[in-house]
């Protein structure tokens, strides 16, 4: 069971920010609008959005306005396109 | 007797969130903007909306701004498109 | 004498919500944004609006922003399209 | 001397609401946003507006945001299209 | 030396409202949003605006948001299109 | 070294308002939204803006929202199109 | 590892404002909305934005609303197009 987001919404599974080693991403606690790291689980029905985001993408997002749910015991968040800052590229 | 929603509105019958087992959806009480679960009863006259939502769809929604009514003794809510977060897929 | 609403406005004659029997519509007093029931008396000059609403339609509406008047001693309200939630279908 | 309103503005001469007989319009003092009755003196330069309003039309309007002036000793108000609720039809 | 207004702005030289005789315009001090009278000195670069306003037009305007300057010792105000209520027609 | 403004932004070098002689521009201290005088140094990448403003233009502007910087020891301000009231014409 | 910004977002590495010599840029501490200096690391997926900004561009920006992150131990900020004031031209 999962959620198929509507329109420009995105279902994301937050992951702990990576180890604070010199080669990782650090999301400072002090930031006014602290970003979070996660994995895209499903992309909304908006076709334009589907061109720039896919399931499996690692993303940074701001949680402002997102809705938290648990799927099979795992925390997820339903975001809007404007909450996604960018993809993590390795 | 029922309600045919106007424009981008959706008539939804809220259902109790599923059992809090490992395989269900949990809608945390602690969430800032707690989503709710329901079943679409009727979709508004907006043709674009009718492409993405149908009667019978199980949905997650945020109640912010929705209007509560009772139809034949059963609680319903009239929502706007932007209140629907996504569909429950089994 | 009556009022011909301008643009996307709608002239509605509020009616008492139906008896609170199991087969009627109940508009709960406790609802944050309590809807009301009425009959469309006249639809505005907006052609798009005239495709979805007609005089005689029974509607649910939220009064927020509407203007109250009396016509021939009977209370009416002039609403905007966005105040109409849907039609009552029997 | 008169005023030719610009764009979507309308010059209106308010009239006292009609006698509170059973066959007139009553504008309740208790209404949150009390409408007023008037006669259109001049319609703005907006061509779309000129299709729905003409000089001589009797209208109901909300004064919110209108500007009061006196022309030849008679009170007038310059309104915007959105302040006009509808026409009085006899 | 003068000012050529940009975009939808208008340079106006305020004039004292006309004598409060029965045949003039009276701008009541009691009005919530008191209009003022003036003469258009220059119209902005917006072509659509130039179709409805010309230098020399006598106008009524609301000063809300306008910027006051003095040109050659004479008070002027730089307004936006939306501040112009209409033209005085004699 | 200079700044090439992005989009509809304009780099302006403020100049002292001209002498308060009868033939100059006076920017009254008492004005609610006091305009300032300056010279356009560079116009943003927006093509529509480049049709109405050029480097060297003398302008009046309101500083609301502008960003102050110093270039080679001289104060400049980066404005948006909407902050420019008009050009000074001699 | 880096971040590929979404839509109209820009990944920028802030740099210390240049020495306060007569030939540099000075970003006054006293400015109401103090701009900052940085280098564009990556431009979002928006094609229109890619026409006016490229990786390596030196920019001035206002941090209002930006999200701070650390990449490989170095502070970065994810901005929106509207936060970029202009490019530094040498």
Coordinates of C-alpha atoms in Angstrom, one line a residue:
Chain A
X1 CA 0.0 0.0 0.0
X2 CA 1.2 3.5 -0.9
X3 CA 0.0 6.9 -1.7
X4 CA -0.2 8.3 -5.3
X5 CA 0.2 12.1 -4.8
X6 CA -2.2 14.4 -6.6
X7 CA -1.2 17.3 -9.0
X8 CA 2.2 18.8 -8.0
X9 CA 2.7 16.9 -4.8
X10 CA 5.5 14.5 -4.0
X11 CA 5.7 11.6 -1.6
X12 CA 9.1 11.6 0.1
X13 CA 10.7 9.2 2.7
X14 CA 13.0 11.3 4.8
X15 CA 16.4 9.9 5.6
X16 CA 18.8 10.9 8.2
X17 CA 21.3 13.5 6.9
X18 CA 24.5 11.8 6.0
X19 CA 27.4 11.5 8.4
X20 CA 29.0 14.8 9.0
X21 CA 32.2 13.9 7.3
X22 CA 34.1 16.3 5.0
X23 CA 32.5 14.6 1.9
X24 CA 28.9 14.6 2.9
X25 CA 26.0 17.1 3.1
X26 CA 25.6 18.9 6.3
X27 CA 22.3 20.5 7.1
X28 CA 23.1 23.0 9.8
X29 CA 20.8 23.1 12.8
X30 CA 21.3 26.8 12.9
X31 CA 19.8 27.5 9.5
X32 CA 16.6 29.6 9.7
X33 CA 14.8 27.3 7.2
X34 CA 16.5 24.0 7.8
X35 CA 16.4 21.7 4.8
X36 CA 16.0 17.9 5.1
X37 CA 17.2 15.0 3.0
X38 CA 14.9 12.3 1.6
X39 CA 14.1 9.8 -1.2
X40 CA 11.3 10.4 -3.7
X41 CA 8.8 7.5 -3.4
X42 CA 6.1 8.8 -5.8
X43 CA 5.6 11.9 -8.0
X44 CA 2.2 13.6 -8.5
X45 CA 0.0 13.5 -11.6
X46 CA 1.4 16.9 -12.9
X47 CA 3.2 16.0 -16.2
X48 CA 5.6 18.9 -16.0
X49 CA 6.7 17.8 -12.6
X50 CA 7.3 14.3 -13.8
X51 CA 9.9 15.7 -16.2
X52 CA 12.1 16.9 -13.4
X53 CA 11.5 14.4 -10.6
X54 CA 11.4 10.6 -10.5
X55 CA 10.9 7.9 -7.8
X56 CA 14.3 7.1 -6.3
X57 CA 15.6 10.6 -6.6
X58 CA 17.5 11.8 -3.5
X59 CA 16.3 15.3 -2.7
X60 CA 16.7 18.1 -0.3
X61 CA 13.5 19.7 0.9
X62 CA 12.0 22.1 3.3
X63 CA 9.2 20.7 5.3
X64 CA 7.2 23.9 5.6
X65 CA 3.6 22.9 4.8
X66 CA 4.2 19.2 4.2
X67 CA 1.9 16.6 5.7
X68 CA 3.4 13.7 7.7
X69 CA 2.1 10.2 7.4
X70 CA 3.4 6.6 8.2
X71 CA 3.3 4.0 5.5
X72 CA 3.9 0.4 6.7
X73 CA 5.4 1.9 9.9
X74 CA 7.8 4.2 8.1
X75 CA 7.6 8.0 8.3
X76 CA 6.8 9.7 5.0
X77 CA 6.0 13.3 4.1
X78 CA 3.7 14.6 1.3
X79 CA 5.3 17.8 -0.1
X80 CA 4.5 20.3 -2.8
X81 CA 6.9 21.0 -5.7
X82 CA 8.0 24.2 -4.2
X83 CA 9.2 22.4 -1.1
X84 CA 11.9 20.5 -3.1
X85 CA 15.1 22.4 -3.2
X86 CA 17.1 20.1 -5.5
X87 CA 18.4 16.6 -6.1
X88 CA 21.5 15.1 -4.5
X89 CA 24.0 14.2 -7.2
X90 CA 26.7 11.7 -6.5
Chain B
X1 CA -30.1 12.5 -2.1
X2 CA -26.6 13.7 -2.5
X3 CA -24.5 16.8 -3.4
X4 CA -23.0 17.5 -6.8
X5 CA -20.0 19.6 -6.0
X6 CA -19.3 22.8 -8.1
X7 CA -16.1 23.6 -10.0
X8 CA -13.0 22.1 -8.4
X9 CA -14.8 20.9 -5.2
X10 CA -14.9 17.2 -4.1
X11 CA -17.5 15.5 -1.8
X12 CA -15.6 13.1 0.5
X13 CA -16.9 10.6 3.1
X14 CA -14.2 10.5 5.8
X15 CA -13.3 7.1 7.1
X16 CA -11.4 6.2 10.2
X17 CA -7.7 5.8 9.5
X18 CA -6.8 2.2 9.2
X19 CA -5.6 0.0 12.1
X20 CA -2.2 1.0 13.2
X21 CA -0.6 -2.2 12.1
X22 CA 2.7 -2.3 10.3
X23 CA 1.0 -2.5 6.9
X24 CA -1.4 0.4 7.2
X25 CA -1.3 4.1 7.0
X26 CA -0.8 6.0 10.2
X27 CA -1.8 9.6 10.4
X28 CA 0.2 10.9 13.4
X29 CA -1.7 13.0 15.9
X30 CA 1.4 15.1 16.3
X31 CA 1.6 16.3 12.7
X32 CA 1.2 20.0 12.4
X33 CA -1.3 19.7 9.5
X34 CA -2.8 16.3 10.2
X35 CA -4.1 14.5 7.1
X36 CA -7.4 12.5 7.1
X37 CA -8.5 9.5 5.1
X38 CA -11.7 9.3 3.1
X39 CA -13.6 8.0 0.0
X40 CA -14.5 10.3 -2.9
X41 CA -18.3 10.4 -3.3
X42 CA -18.6 12.9 -6.1
X43 CA -16.2 15.1 -8.1
X44 CA -16.9 18.7 -9.2
X45 CA -17.8 20.0 -12.6
X46 CA -14.2 21.0 -13.4
X47 CA -13.2 18.7 -16.4
X48 CA -9.5 18.8 -15.5
X49 CA -10.2 17.6 -12.0
X50 CA -12.4 14.7 -13.4
X51 CA -9.3 13.4 -15.1
X52 CA -7.4 12.8 -11.9
X53 CA -10.2 11.9 -9.4
X54 CA -13.2 9.6 -9.5
X55 CA -16.0 8.5 -7.2
X56 CA -14.7 5.6 -5.2
X57 CA -11.1 6.8 -4.9
X58 CA -9.6 6.5 -1.5
X59 CA -7.9 9.7 -0.7
X60 CA -5.8 11.5 2.0
X61 CA -6.9 15.1 2.5
X62 CA -6.3 18.0 4.8
X63 CA -9.5 19.4 6.2
X64 CA -8.4 23.1 6.2
X65 CA -11.2 25.1 4.7
X66 CA -13.5 22.2 4.0
X67 CA -17.2 22.3 4.9
X68 CA -18.8 19.6 6.9
X69 CA -22.3 18.3 6.2
X70 CA -24.3 15.1 7.0
X71 CA -26.0 13.2 4.2
X72 CA -28.5 10.5 5.3
X73 CA -27.0 10.7 8.7
X74 CA -23.4 10.1 7.6
X75 CA -20.7 12.8 7.9
X76 CA -19.3 14.2 4.7
X77 CA -16.9 17.0 3.9
X78 CA -16.9 19.2 0.8
X79 CA -13.2 19.9 -0.1
X80 CA -11.3 21.8 -2.7
X81 CA -8.9 20.2 -5.1
X82 CA -5.9 21.6 -3.2
X83 CA -7.1 19.9 0.0
X84 CA -6.6 16.4 -1.6
X85 CA -3.0 15.1 -1.0
X86 CA -3.2 11.9 -3.0
X87 CA -4.9 8.6 -3.5
X88 CA -4.4 5.5 -1.4
X89 CA -3.1 2.7 -3.7
X90 CA -3.5 -0.9 -2.6
Chain C
X1 CA -39.0 43.3 -8.9
X2 CA -35.8 41.3 -8.6
X3 CA -32.0 41.6 -8.9
X4 CA -30.0 40.5 -11.9
X5 CA -26.6 39.7 -10.5
X6 CA -23.5 41.0 -12.2
X7 CA -20.5 38.9 -13.4
X8 CA -20.0 35.8 -11.3
X9 CA -22.5 36.6 -8.7
X10 CA -25.6 34.5 -7.8
X11 CA -28.9 35.6 -6.2
X12 CA -30.0 32.9 -3.7
X13 CA -33.0 32.5 -1.5
X14 CA -31.9 30.7 1.6
X15 CA -34.2 27.9 2.9
X16 CA -34.2 26.2 6.2
X17 CA -32.1 23.1 6.2
X18 CA -34.2 20.1 5.8
X19 CA -35.6 18.1 8.6
X20 CA -33.0 16.3 10.5
X21 CA -34.2 12.9 9.5
X22 CA -31.9 10.1 8.4
X23 CA -32.6 10.9 4.7
X24 CA -31.9 14.6 4.8
X25 CA -29.0 16.9 4.7
X26 CA -27.8 18.1 8.1
X27 CA -25.6 21.2 8.4
X28 CA -23.9 20.8 11.7
X29 CA -23.9 23.8 14.0
X30 CA -20.5 22.8 15.1
X31 CA -18.9 23.1 11.7
X32 CA -16.1 25.8 11.5
X33 CA -17.5 27.1 8.3
X34 CA -21.2 26.2 8.4
X35 CA -22.8 25.8 5.0
X36 CA -26.3 26.9 4.3
X37 CA -29.0 25.6 1.9
X38 CA -30.9 27.7 -0.7
X39 CA -32.4 28.0 -4.1
X40 CA -30.8 29.9 -7.0
X41 CA -33.1 32.8 -8.1
X42 CA -30.8 34.4 -10.7
X43 CA -27.4 33.7 -12.1
X44 CA -24.9 36.5 -13.1
X45 CA -23.8 37.6 -16.5
X46 CA -20.7 35.4 -16.6
X47 CA -21.3 32.9 -19.4
X48 CA -19.1 30.2 -17.9
X49 CA -21.1 30.4 -14.7
X50 CA -24.3 30.0 -16.6
X51 CA -23.1 26.6 -17.8
X52 CA -23.0 25.2 -14.3
X53 CA -25.8 26.9 -12.4
X54 CA -29.4 27.7 -13.3
X55 CA -32.3 29.4 -11.6
X56 CA -34.2 26.8 -9.5
X57 CA -31.0 24.9 -8.6
X58 CA -30.9 23.9 -4.9
X59 CA -27.5 24.7 -3.6
X60 CA -25.3 24.5 -0.5
X61 CA -23.3 27.7 0.1
X62 CA -21.1 29.4 2.6
X63 CA -22.2 32.9 3.4
X64 CA -18.8 34.4 3.9
X65 CA -18.7 37.6 2.0
X66 CA -22.3 37.5 0.7
X67 CA -24.6 40.5 0.9
X68 CA -28.1 40.1 2.5
X69 CA -31.1 41.9 1.0
X70 CA -34.9 41.5 1.2
X71 CA -37.0 41.2 -2.0
X72 CA -40.7 41.5 -1.6
X73 CA -40.2 40.8 2.1
X74 CA -38.2 37.6 1.6
X75 CA -34.6 37.3 2.7
X76 CA -32.1 36.8 -0.2
X77 CA -28.3 36.7 -0.4
X78 CA -26.1 37.8 -3.3
X79 CA -23.1 35.4 -3.4
X80 CA -20.1 34.9 -5.5
X81 CA -19.4 31.7 -7.5
X82 CA -16.8 30.6 -5.0
X83 CA -19.4 30.7 -2.2
X84 CA -21.4 27.9 -3.9
X85 CA -20.3 24.5 -2.7
X86 CA -22.5 22.3 -4.8
X87 CA -26.0 21.4 -5.9
X88 CA -28.5 19.3 -4.0
X89 CA -29.4 16.2 -6.1
X90 CA -32.5 14.3 -5.3
Chain D
X1 CA -20.0 69.0 -15.4
X2 CA -19.5 65.4 -14.6
X3 CA -16.9 62.6 -14.2
X4 CA -15.9 60.1 -16.9
X5 CA -14.7 57.1 -14.9
X6 CA -11.4 55.4 -15.9
X7 CA -11.0 51.7 -16.7
X8 CA -13.4 49.5 -14.7
X9 CA -14.8 52.3 -12.5
X10 CA -18.4 53.4 -12.4
X11 CA -19.9 56.7 -11.3
X12 CA -23.1 56.0 -9.3
X13 CA -25.6 58.4 -7.7
X14 CA -26.9 56.7 -4.5
X15 CA -30.6 56.7 -3.9
X16 CA -32.5 56.0 -0.7
X17 CA -33.5 52.4 -0.5
X18 CA -37.1 52.1 -1.5
X19 CA -40.0 52.2 0.9
X20 CA -40.0 49.1 3.2
X21 CA -43.2 47.8 1.7
X22 CA -43.7 44.2 0.9
X23 CA -43.0 44.8 -2.8
X24 CA -39.7 46.7 -2.4
X25 CA -36.1 45.9 -1.7
X26 CA -35.0 46.1 1.9
X27 CA -31.3 46.5 2.7
X28 CA -31.1 45.3 6.3
X29 CA -29.1 47.4 8.7
X30 CA -28.0 44.3 10.4
X31 CA -26.1 42.9 7.4
X32 CA -22.4 42.6 7.8
X33 CA -21.7 44.1 4.5
X34 CA -24.7 46.3 3.9
X35 CA -25.5 46.9 0.2
X36 CA -26.7 50.3 -1.1
X37 CA -29.0 51.2 -4.0
X38 CA -28.1 53.7 -6.7
X39 CA -28.3 54.8 -10.4
X40 CA -25.4 54.4 -12.8
X41 CA -24.4 57.9 -14.1
X42 CA -21.3 56.9 -16.2
X43 CA -19.5 53.7 -17.0
X44 CA -15.6 53.5 -17.2
X45 CA -13.5 53.1 -20.4
X46 CA -13.3 49.3 -20.0
X47 CA -15.1 47.8 -23.0
X48 CA -16.0 44.6 -21.3
X49 CA -17.6 46.5 -18.5
X50 CA -19.7 48.6 -21.0
X51 CA -21.3 45.4 -22.2
X52 CA -22.9 44.7 -18.8
X53 CA -23.6 48.1 -17.4
X54 CA -25.1 51.3 -18.9
X55 CA -25.9 54.8 -17.6
X56 CA -29.4 54.7 -16.1
X57 CA -29.1 51.2 -14.7
X58 CA -30.4 50.9 -11.2
X59 CA -27.8 48.9 -9.2
X60 CA -27.1 47.5 -5.8
X61 CA -23.5 48.0 -4.6
X62 CA -21.2 47.7 -1.6
X63 CA -19.4 50.9 -0.9
X64 CA -16.2 49.3 0.4
X65 CA -13.4 51.2 -1.3
X66 CA -15.5 53.6 -3.2
X67 CA -14.7 57.4 -3.3
X68 CA -17.4 59.9 -2.4
X69 CA -17.7 63.2 -4.3
X70 CA -20.4 65.8 -4.8
X71 CA -21.4 66.9 -8.3
X72 CA -23.6 70.0 -8.6
X73 CA -24.4 69.5 -5.0
X74 CA -25.5 65.9 -5.3
X75 CA -23.6 63.0 -3.6
X76 CA -22.0 60.5 -5.9
X77 CA -19.7 57.6 -5.4
X78 CA -17.0 56.3 -7.8
X79 CA -17.0 52.5 -7.5
X80 CA -15.1 49.6 -9.0
X81 CA -16.8 46.9 -11.0
X82 CA -16.4 44.4 -8.2
X83 CA -18.4 46.7 -5.9
X84 CA -21.5 46.3 -8.1
X85 CA -23.7 43.4 -7.0
X86 CA -26.4 43.5 -9.6
X87 CA -29.0 45.4 -11.4
X88 CA -32.5 46.1 -10.1
X89 CA -35.0 44.6 -12.5
X90 CA -38.6 45.9 -12.4
Chain E
X1 CA 12.7 70.4 -16.7
X2 CA 10.0 67.8 -16.1
X3 CA 9.5 64.1 -15.4
X4 CA 8.6 61.5 -18.0
X5 CA 6.8 58.8 -15.9
X6 CA 7.7 55.1 -16.4
X7 CA 5.3 52.4 -17.3
X8 CA 1.7 53.0 -16.0
X9 CA 2.7 56.0 -13.9
X10 CA 1.2 59.5 -14.4
X11 CA 2.6 62.9 -13.4
X12 CA -0.2 65.1 -12.1
X13 CA -0.3 68.7 -10.8
X14 CA -2.8 68.9 -8.1
X15 CA -5.2 71.8 -8.2
X16 CA -7.4 73.1 -5.4
X17 CA -10.9 71.6 -5.7
X18 CA -13.3 74.0 -7.3
X19 CA -15.4 76.5 -5.4
X20 CA -18.1 74.7 -3.4
X21 CA -20.8 76.2 -5.5
X22 CA -23.8 74.2 -6.6
X23 CA -22.2 73.6 -10.0
X24 CA -18.8 72.4 -9.0
X25 CA -17.2 69.2 -7.7
X26 CA -17.0 68.9 -4.0
X27 CA -14.6 66.5 -2.5
X28 CA -15.9 65.9 1.0
X29 CA -13.4 66.1 3.9
X30 CA -15.4 63.3 5.6
X31 CA -14.8 60.7 2.9
X32 CA -12.8 57.7 4.1
X33 CA -10.6 57.8 1.0
X34 CA -10.8 61.5 -0.1
X35 CA -10.2 62.1 -3.8
X36 CA -8.2 65.0 -5.1
X37 CA -8.4 67.0 -8.3
X38 CA -5.5 67.7 -10.7
X39 CA -4.2 68.1 -14.2
X40 CA -2.3 65.4 -16.0
X41 CA 1.2 66.8 -16.9
X42 CA 2.7 63.6 -18.5
X43 CA 1.6 60.0 -19.1
X44 CA 3.8 57.0 -18.6
X45 CA 5.3 54.8 -21.4
X46 CA 2.5 52.2 -21.2
X47 CA 0.8 52.3 -24.6
X48 CA -2.5 51.1 -23.2
X49 CA -2.5 53.9 -20.7
X50 CA -1.8 56.5 -23.4
X51 CA -5.1 55.5 -25.1
X52 CA -7.2 56.6 -22.1
X53 CA -5.2 59.5 -20.6
X54 CA -3.5 62.6 -22.1
X55 CA -1.6 65.5 -20.9
X56 CA -4.0 68.3 -20.0
X57 CA -6.8 66.0 -18.8
X58 CA -8.4 67.1 -15.6
X59 CA -8.6 64.1 -13.3
X60 CA -9.8 63.0 -9.9
X61 CA -7.3 60.8 -8.1
X62 CA -6.6 59.1 -4.7
X63 CA -3.2 59.9 -3.5
X64 CA -2.7 56.6 -1.8
X65 CA 0.8 55.5 -2.7
X66 CA 1.7 58.5 -4.8
X67 CA 5.0 60.2 -4.6
X68 CA 5.2 64.0 -4.1
X69 CA 7.8 66.1 -5.8
X70 CA 8.2 69.8 -6.6
X71 CA 9.0 70.9 -10.2
X72 CA 10.0 74.5 -10.7
X73 CA 8.6 75.2 -7.3
X74 CA 5.2 73.7 -8.0
X75 CA 3.9 70.6 -6.2
X76 CA 3.3 67.5 -8.4
X77 CA 2.5 63.9 -7.6
X78 CA 3.5 60.8 -9.5
X79 CA 0.6 58.4 -9.4
X80 CA -0.1 54.9 -10.7
X81 CA -3.0 54.2 -13.2
X82 CA -5.0 52.6 -10.4
X83 CA -4.9 55.9 -8.5
X84 CA -6.8 57.8 -11.2
X85 CA -10.6 57.6 -10.6
X86 CA -11.8 59.5 -13.7
X87 CA -11.6 62.6 -15.9
X88 CA -13.5 65.8 -15.2
X89 CA -15.8 66.5 -18.2
X90 CA -17.1 70.0 -18.7
Chain F
X1 CA 34.3 46.4 -11.9
X2 CA 30.5 46.8 -11.9
X3 CA 27.3 44.9 -11.5
X4 CA 25.2 43.6 -14.3
X5 CA 21.6 43.5 -12.8
X6 CA 19.5 40.4 -13.4
X7 CA 16.0 40.3 -14.9
X8 CA 14.1 43.6 -14.2
X9 CA 16.6 45.1 -11.8
X10 CA 18.4 48.4 -12.4
X11 CA 21.8 49.6 -11.0
X12 CA 21.4 53.2 -10.0
X13 CA 24.0 55.8 -8.6
X14 CA 22.0 58.1 -6.4
X15 CA 22.8 61.8 -6.7
X16 CA 21.9 64.6 -4.4
X17 CA 18.7 66.2 -5.3
X18 CA 19.3 69.4 -7.2
X19 CA 19.5 72.8 -5.6
X20 CA 16.2 73.9 -4.3
X21 CA 15.9 76.7 -6.8
X22 CA 12.7 77.5 -8.5
X23 CA 13.9 75.6 -11.6
X24 CA 14.9 72.4 -10.1
X25 CA 13.2 69.3 -8.7
X26 CA 12.5 69.3 -5.0
X27 CA 11.9 66.0 -3.2
X28 CA 10.1 67.1 -0.1
X29 CA 11.3 65.6 3.2
X30 CA 7.7 65.5 4.4
X31 CA 6.5 63.1 1.7
X32 CA 5.3 59.8 3.0
X33 CA 7.2 57.9 0.4
X34 CA 10.1 60.2 -0.4
X35 CA 11.5 59.8 -3.9
X36 CA 15.2 60.0 -4.7
X37 CA 17.2 61.1 -7.7
X38 CA 19.9 59.1 -9.5
X39 CA 21.6 58.0 -12.7
X40 CA 21.1 54.6 -14.3
X41 CA 24.4 52.7 -14.4
X42 CA 23.2 49.4 -15.8
X43 CA 19.8 47.9 -16.9
X44 CA 18.9 44.3 -16.2
X45 CA 18.6 41.4 -18.7
X46 CA 14.8 41.9 -19.2
X47 CA 14.3 42.9 -22.8
X48 CA 11.1 44.8 -22.2
X49 CA 12.8 46.9 -19.5
X50 CA 15.7 47.7 -21.9
X51 CA 13.2 49.4 -24.2
X52 CA 12.3 52.0 -21.6
X53 CA 15.5 52.5 -19.6
X54 CA 19.1 53.0 -20.6
X55 CA 22.4 53.6 -18.9
X56 CA 22.8 57.4 -18.3
X57 CA 19.2 58.0 -17.8
X58 CA 18.5 60.4 -14.9
X59 CA 15.7 58.9 -12.8
X60 CA 13.5 59.4 -9.8
X61 CA 13.0 56.3 -7.7
X62 CA 11.7 55.1 -4.4
X63 CA 14.2 53.1 -2.4
X64 CA 11.7 50.8 -0.9
X65 CA 13.2 47.3 -1.2
X66 CA 16.4 48.4 -3.0
X67 CA 19.8 46.9 -2.0
X68 CA 22.6 49.3 -1.2
X69 CA 26.2 48.5 -2.3
X70 CA 29.4 50.5 -2.8
X71 CA 31.3 50.2 -6.1
X72 CA 34.8 51.7 -6.2
X73 CA 33.9 53.6 -3.1
X74 CA 30.7 55.1 -4.5
X75 CA 27.2 54.3 -3.2
X76 CA 24.9 52.5 -5.6
X77 CA 21.5 50.9 -5.2
X78 CA 20.1 47.9 -7.0
X79 CA 16.4 48.6 -7.7
X80 CA 13.5 46.8 -9.3
X81 CA 11.6 48.2 -12.2
X82 CA 8.7 49.1 -10.0
X83 CA 10.9 51.3 -7.9
X84 CA 11.6 53.7 -10.8
X85 CA 9.0 56.5 -11.0
X86 CA 10.2 58.2 -14.2
X87 CA 13.0 59.9 -16.0
X88 CA 14.2 63.5 -15.5
X89 CA 13.8 65.4 -18.8
X90 CA 15.8 68.6 -19.4
Chain G
X1 CA 28.7 15.0 -4.4
X2 CA 26.6 18.1 -5.1
X3 CA 23.1 19.4 -5.4
X4 CA 21.3 19.9 -8.7
X5 CA 18.7 22.7 -7.9
X6 CA 15.1 22.3 -9.0
X7 CA 13.2 24.7 -11.1
X8 CA 14.3 28.4 -10.6
X9 CA 16.6 27.6 -7.7
X10 CA 20.4 28.3 -7.7
X11 CA 23.1 26.7 -5.7
X12 CA 25.6 29.4 -4.6
X13 CA 28.9 29.3 -2.6
X14 CA 29.1 32.5 -0.6
X15 CA 32.4 34.3 -0.7
X16 CA 33.7 36.9 1.7
X17 CA 33.0 40.4 0.2
X18 CA 36.1 41.7 -1.4
X19 CA 38.6 43.9 0.4
X20 CA 37.2 47.3 1.2
X21 CA 39.6 49.0 -1.1
X22 CA 38.5 51.8 -3.4
X23 CA 38.3 49.4 -6.4
X24 CA 36.1 46.7 -4.8
X25 CA 32.5 46.1 -3.9
X26 CA 31.5 47.1 -0.4
X27 CA 28.3 45.6 1.0
X28 CA 27.4 48.0 3.8
X29 CA 26.5 46.5 7.2
X30 CA 24.0 49.3 7.6
X31 CA 21.9 48.3 4.6
X32 CA 18.4 47.3 5.5
X33 CA 18.6 44.3 3.2
X34 CA 22.3 43.5 3.1
X35 CA 23.4 41.8 -0.1
X36 CA 26.0 39.1 -0.2
X37 CA 28.6 38.0 -2.7
X38 CA 29.0 34.4 -4.0
X39 CA 29.8 32.1 -6.9
X40 CA 27.1 30.1 -8.8
X41 CA 27.8 26.4 -8.4
X42 CA 24.7 25.0 -10.2
X43 CA 21.6 26.5 -12.0
X44 CA 18.1 24.9 -11.7
X45 CA 16.2 23.1 -14.3
X46 CA 14.3 26.2 -15.5
X47 CA 15.4 26.8 -19.1
X48 CA 14.7 30.5 -19.0
X49 CA 16.9 30.9 -15.9
X50 CA 19.7 28.9 -17.6
X51 CA 19.8 31.7 -20.3
X52 CA 20.8 34.4 -17.8
X53 CA 22.9 32.5 -15.2
X54 CA 25.7 29.9 -15.5
X55 CA 28.0 28.0 -13.1
X56 CA 31.0 30.1 -12.3
X57 CA 29.1 33.4 -12.4
X58 CA 30.0 35.7 -9.5
X59 CA 26.7 37.1 -8.1
X60 CA 25.3 39.4 -5.5
X61 CA 22.3 38.0 -3.7
X62 CA 20.0 38.6 -0.8
X63 CA 19.8 35.6 1.5
X64 CA 16.1 36.2 2.4
X65 CA 14.5 32.8 2.2
X66 CA 17.5 30.9 1.1
X67 CA 18.4 27.5 2.6
X68 CA 21.9 26.9 4.0
X69 CA 23.7 23.6 3.6
X70 CA 27.3 22.4 3.8
X71 CA 28.8 20.4 0.9
X72 CA 32.1 18.7 1.5
X73 CA 32.6 21.0 4.5
X74 CA 31.9 24.2 2.6
X75 CA 28.9 26.4 3.3
X76 CA 26.5 26.8 0.4
X77 CA 23.1 28.4 0.0
X78 CA 20.2 27.4 -2.2
X79 CA 18.5 30.5 -3.5
X80 CA 15.6 31.4 -5.8
X81 CA 16.0 33.4 -8.9
X82 CA 14.4 36.4 -7.2
X83 CA 17.2 36.4 -4.6
X84 CA 19.9 37.1 -7.3
X85 CA 20.5 40.8 -7.7
X86 CA 23.1 40.7 -10.5
X87 CA 26.4 39.5 -11.7
X88 CA 29.8 40.9 -10.8
X89 CA 31.5 42.1 -14.0
X90 CA 35.3 42.6 -13.9

